[in-house]
Amino acid sequence: MSEPQGNASDDSSSGSAIAPFLGALTIIVAVVIGIWLINVFSGEELTDAQQIARAASGQNDALQRGSYPDYQAFTCPAQHGDESKVLSEHQDSVAERGDRYVDRVEGVDIEGDRATADVTYYFDGDREAKQTVEMSFVREDGTWKVCSTGPS
């Protein structure tokens, strides 16, 4: 009895099925490297308004995480207060209204190393009840810091 002889290429992969995937992977890697290079060499730093928004969000985030050292990093020394008191007051606010979030930062007005901005907050307990508060900021050692308290 003779066995039917098939084509040898039918039994082994020639690699042609993987070629489209390798091509797509190459394109994706090239795009990622391109984005990375643009970010590295763009040289653009954050504007003062963006740094102020980052300070407001960073301070709020530090409170949410209960990280007093991070809270201090985003807050004027005059507003630091006692660690246990700051964190306790925040925990009381969370118990009453839920976590507090920064919705947006607008109306940034900068005069030298001082600034104000309208910061809109909302609480987990009522996401529709947004509160906009004029907050004060000061630039210390090149870093913007929050110098007023938001809603609690």
mmCIF file of C-alpha atoms in Angstrom:
data_model
loop_
_atom_site.group_PDB
_atom_site.id
_atom_site.type_symbol
_atom_site.label_atom_id
_atom_site.label_comp_id
_atom_site.label_asym_id
_atom_site.label_seq_id
_atom_site.Cartn_x
_atom_site.Cartn_y
_atom_site.Cartn_z
ATOM 1 C CA MET A 1 0.000 0.000 0.000
ATOM 2 C CA SER A 2 1.208 3.377 -0.799
ATOM 3 C CA GLU A 3 0.479 6.417 1.325
ATOM 4 C CA PRO A 4 -0.657 9.548 -0.396
ATOM 5 C CA GLN A 5 2.099 12.059 -0.568
ATOM 6 C CA GLY A 6 1.098 15.580 0.327
ATOM 7 C CA ASN A 7 2.863 18.789 -0.338
ATOM 8 C CA ALA A 8 5.653 19.310 2.191
ATOM 9 C CA SER A 9 4.705 22.955 2.629
ATOM 10 C CA ASP A 10 1.231 21.949 3.838
ATOM 11 C CA ASP A 11 2.728 20.297 6.915
ATOM 12 C CA SER A 12 4.915 23.191 8.042
ATOM 13 C CA SER A 13 4.199 26.855 8.473
ATOM 14 C CA SER A 14 5.978 29.165 6.123
ATOM 15 C CA GLY A 15 5.546 32.138 8.473
ATOM 16 C CA SER A 16 3.375 34.056 6.042
ATOM 17 C CA ALA A 17 0.408 33.962 8.444
ATOM 18 C CA ILE A 18 2.334 35.916 11.069
ATOM 19 C CA ALA A 19 3.609 38.618 8.710
ATOM 20 C CA PRO A 20 0.571 40.955 9.096
ATOM 21 C CA PHE A 21 0.852 40.772 12.884
ATOM 22 C CA LEU A 22 4.549 41.579 12.819
ATOM 23 C CA GLY A 23 3.850 44.485 10.478
ATOM 24 C CA ALA A 24 1.178 45.870 12.810
ATOM 25 C CA LEU A 25 3.463 45.423 15.815
ATOM 26 C CA THR A 26 6.223 47.318 14.022
ATOM 27 C CA ILE A 27 3.862 50.209 13.278
ATOM 28 C CA ILE A 28 2.605 50.333 16.884
ATOM 29 C CA VAL A 29 6.145 50.322 18.273
ATOM 30 C CA ALA A 30 7.143 53.109 15.856
ATOM 31 C CA VAL A 31 4.151 55.234 16.923
ATOM 32 C CA VAL A 32 4.887 54.724 20.639
ATOM 33 C CA ILE A 33 8.545 55.640 20.134
ATOM 34 C CA GLY A 34 7.487 58.702 18.130
ATOM 35 C CA ILE A 35 5.143 59.901 20.874
ATOM 36 C CA TRP A 36 7.830 59.328 23.490
ATOM 37 C CA LEU A 37 10.403 61.297 21.465
ATOM 38 C CA ILE A 38 7.985 64.186 20.977
ATOM 39 C CA ASN A 39 7.325 64.329 24.727
ATOM 40 C CA VAL A 40 11.008 64.126 25.614
ATOM 41 C CA PHE A 41 12.200 66.750 23.159
ATOM 42 C CA SER A 42 9.232 69.119 23.055
ATOM 43 C CA GLY A 43 10.687 71.165 25.911
ATOM 44 C CA GLU A 44 7.271 72.526 26.790
ATOM 45 C CA GLU A 45 6.636 72.855 30.485
ATOM 46 C CA LEU A 46 3.253 73.240 32.103
ATOM 47 C CA THR A 47 1.814 76.737 32.058
ATOM 48 C CA ASP A 48 1.187 78.524 35.351
ATOM 49 C CA ALA A 49 -2.550 77.867 34.963
ATOM 50 C CA GLN A 50 -1.876 74.147 34.476
ATOM 51 C CA GLN A 51 0.425 74.096 37.507
ATOM 52 C CA ILE A 52 -2.275 75.803 39.588
ATOM 53 C CA ALA A 53 -4.841 73.226 38.472
ATOM 54 C CA ARG A 54 -2.352 70.480 39.360
ATOM 55 C CA ALA A 55 -1.866 71.990 42.834
ATOM 56 C CA ALA A 56 -5.631 72.075 43.473
ATOM 57 C CA SER A 57 -6.076 68.495 42.272
ATOM 58 C CA GLY A 58 -2.954 67.280 44.067
ATOM 59 C CA GLN A 59 -4.022 68.760 47.387
ATOM 60 C CA ASN A 60 -7.482 67.231 47.053
ATOM 61 C CA ASP A 61 -6.039 63.844 46.071
ATOM 62 C CA ALA A 62 -3.656 63.908 49.039
ATOM 63 C CA LEU A 63 -6.603 64.466 51.384
ATOM 64 C CA GLN A 64 -8.556 61.613 49.774
ATOM 65 C CA ARG A 65 -5.616 59.268 50.338
ATOM 66 C CA GLY A 66 -5.006 60.563 53.858
ATOM 67 C CA SER A 67 -1.432 61.480 52.921
ATOM 68 C CA TYR A 68 -0.494 64.451 55.080
ATOM 69 C CA PRO A 69 3.054 64.767 53.608
ATOM 70 C CA ASP A 70 1.555 65.030 50.098
ATOM 71 C CA TYR A 71 -1.059 67.473 51.408
ATOM 72 C CA GLN A 72 1.760 69.657 52.759
ATOM 73 C CA ALA A 73 3.570 69.529 49.406
ATOM 74 C CA PHE A 74 0.567 71.135 47.668
ATOM 75 C CA THR A 75 -0.420 73.533 50.473
ATOM 76 C CA CYS A 76 0.966 76.847 51.779
ATOM 77 C CA PRO A 77 2.720 76.444 55.139
ATOM 78 C CA ALA A 78 0.194 78.843 56.725
ATOM 79 C CA GLN A 79 -2.576 76.334 55.871
ATOM 80 C CA HIS A 80 -0.811 73.148 57.011
ATOM 81 C CA GLY A 81 -2.435 72.949 60.435
ATOM 82 C CA ASP A 82 -2.109 69.978 62.756
ATOM 83 C CA GLU A 83 -1.918 66.657 60.903
ATOM 84 C CA SER A 84 -4.436 64.818 63.068
ATOM 85 C CA LYS A 85 -6.888 67.735 62.931
ATOM 86 C CA VAL A 86 -6.635 68.133 59.129
ATOM 87 C CA LEU A 87 -7.131 64.416 58.501
ATOM 88 C CA SER A 88 -9.884 64.104 61.120
ATOM 89 C CA GLU A 89 -11.848 67.020 59.635
ATOM 90 C CA HIS A 90 -11.510 65.481 56.197
ATOM 91 C CA GLN A 91 -12.716 62.089 57.467
ATOM 92 C CA ASP A 92 -15.734 63.793 59.051
ATOM 93 C CA SER A 93 -16.511 65.463 55.715
ATOM 94 C CA VAL A 94 -16.211 62.136 53.871
ATOM 95 C CA ALA A 95 -18.556 60.490 56.381
ATOM 96 C CA GLU A 96 -21.122 63.258 55.890
ATOM 97 C CA ARG A 97 -20.879 64.013 52.149
ATOM 98 C CA GLY A 98 -18.676 61.353 50.541
ATOM 99 C CA ASP A 99 -15.334 61.800 48.823
ATOM 100 C CA ARG A 100 -14.626 65.260 47.399
ATOM 101 C CA TYR A 101 -13.503 65.657 43.782
ATOM 102 C CA VAL A 102 -12.142 68.565 41.743
ATOM 103 C CA ASP A 103 -14.370 68.986 38.698
ATOM 104 C CA ARG A 104 -12.512 71.856 37.039
ATOM 105 C CA VAL A 105 -10.235 74.837 37.613
ATOM 106 C CA GLU A 106 -11.109 78.005 35.693
ATOM 107 C CA GLY A 107 -10.693 81.756 35.837
ATOM 108 C CA VAL A 108 -7.042 81.639 36.825
ATOM 109 C CA ASP A 109 -5.799 85.168 37.589
ATOM 110 C CA ILE A 110 -2.062 85.455 38.179
ATOM 111 C CA GLU A 111 -0.361 88.512 39.655
ATOM 112 C CA GLY A 112 3.322 87.812 40.164
ATOM 113 C CA ASP A 113 3.713 84.979 42.664
ATOM 114 C CA ARG A 114 0.079 85.106 43.773
ATOM 115 C CA ALA A 115 -2.989 83.817 41.993
ATOM 116 C CA THR A 116 -6.650 83.048 42.379
ATOM 117 C CA ALA A 117 -8.733 80.489 40.544
ATOM 118 C CA ASP A 118 -12.314 79.277 40.575
ATOM 119 C CA VAL A 119 -12.166 75.630 41.624
ATOM 120 C CA THR A 120 -15.332 73.576 41.200
ATOM 121 C CA TYR A 121 -15.781 70.662 43.587
ATOM 122 C CA TYR A 122 -18.411 67.977 43.984
ATOM 123 C CA PHE A 123 -18.983 65.248 46.531
ATOM 124 C CA ASP A 124 -19.712 61.571 46.042
ATOM 125 C CA GLY A 125 -22.912 61.960 48.055
ATOM 126 C CA ASP A 126 -24.397 64.356 45.472
ATOM 127 C CA ARG A 127 -22.434 64.603 42.228
ATOM 128 C CA GLU A 128 -24.868 67.146 40.771
ATOM 129 C CA ALA A 129 -24.450 69.659 43.614
ATOM 130 C CA LYS A 130 -21.237 71.290 42.427
ATOM 131 C CA GLN A 131 -19.652 74.107 44.399
ATOM 132 C CA THR A 132 -17.334 76.678 42.855
ATOM 133 C CA VAL A 133 -14.987 78.355 45.308
ATOM 134 C CA GLU A 134 -12.442 81.099 44.668
ATOM 135 C CA MET A 135 -9.164 79.659 45.894
ATOM 136 C CA SER A 136 -5.886 81.471 46.561
ATOM 137 C CA PHE A 137 -2.497 80.216 45.438
ATOM 138 C CA VAL A 138 1.092 81.302 45.968
ATOM 139 C CA ARG A 139 4.259 80.331 44.120
ATOM 140 C CA GLU A 140 6.973 79.195 46.545
ATOM 141 C CA ASP A 141 10.349 78.105 45.195
ATOM 142 C CA GLY A 142 8.843 77.848 41.708
ATOM 143 C CA THR A 143 5.922 75.635 42.804
ATOM 144 C CA TRP A 144 2.299 76.750 43.060
ATOM 145 C CA LYS A 145 0.604 75.886 46.365
ATOM 146 C CA VAL A 146 -2.984 76.144 47.577
ATOM 147 C CA CYS A 147 -3.484 78.820 50.253
ATOM 148 C CA SER A 148 -7.173 78.479 51.069
ATOM 149 C CA THR A 149 -9.587 75.758 52.043
ATOM 150 C CA GLY A 150 -12.205 74.286 49.786
ATOM 151 C CA PRO A 151 -15.656 73.097 50.794
ATOM 152 C CA SER A 152 -15.918 70.342 53.366
#
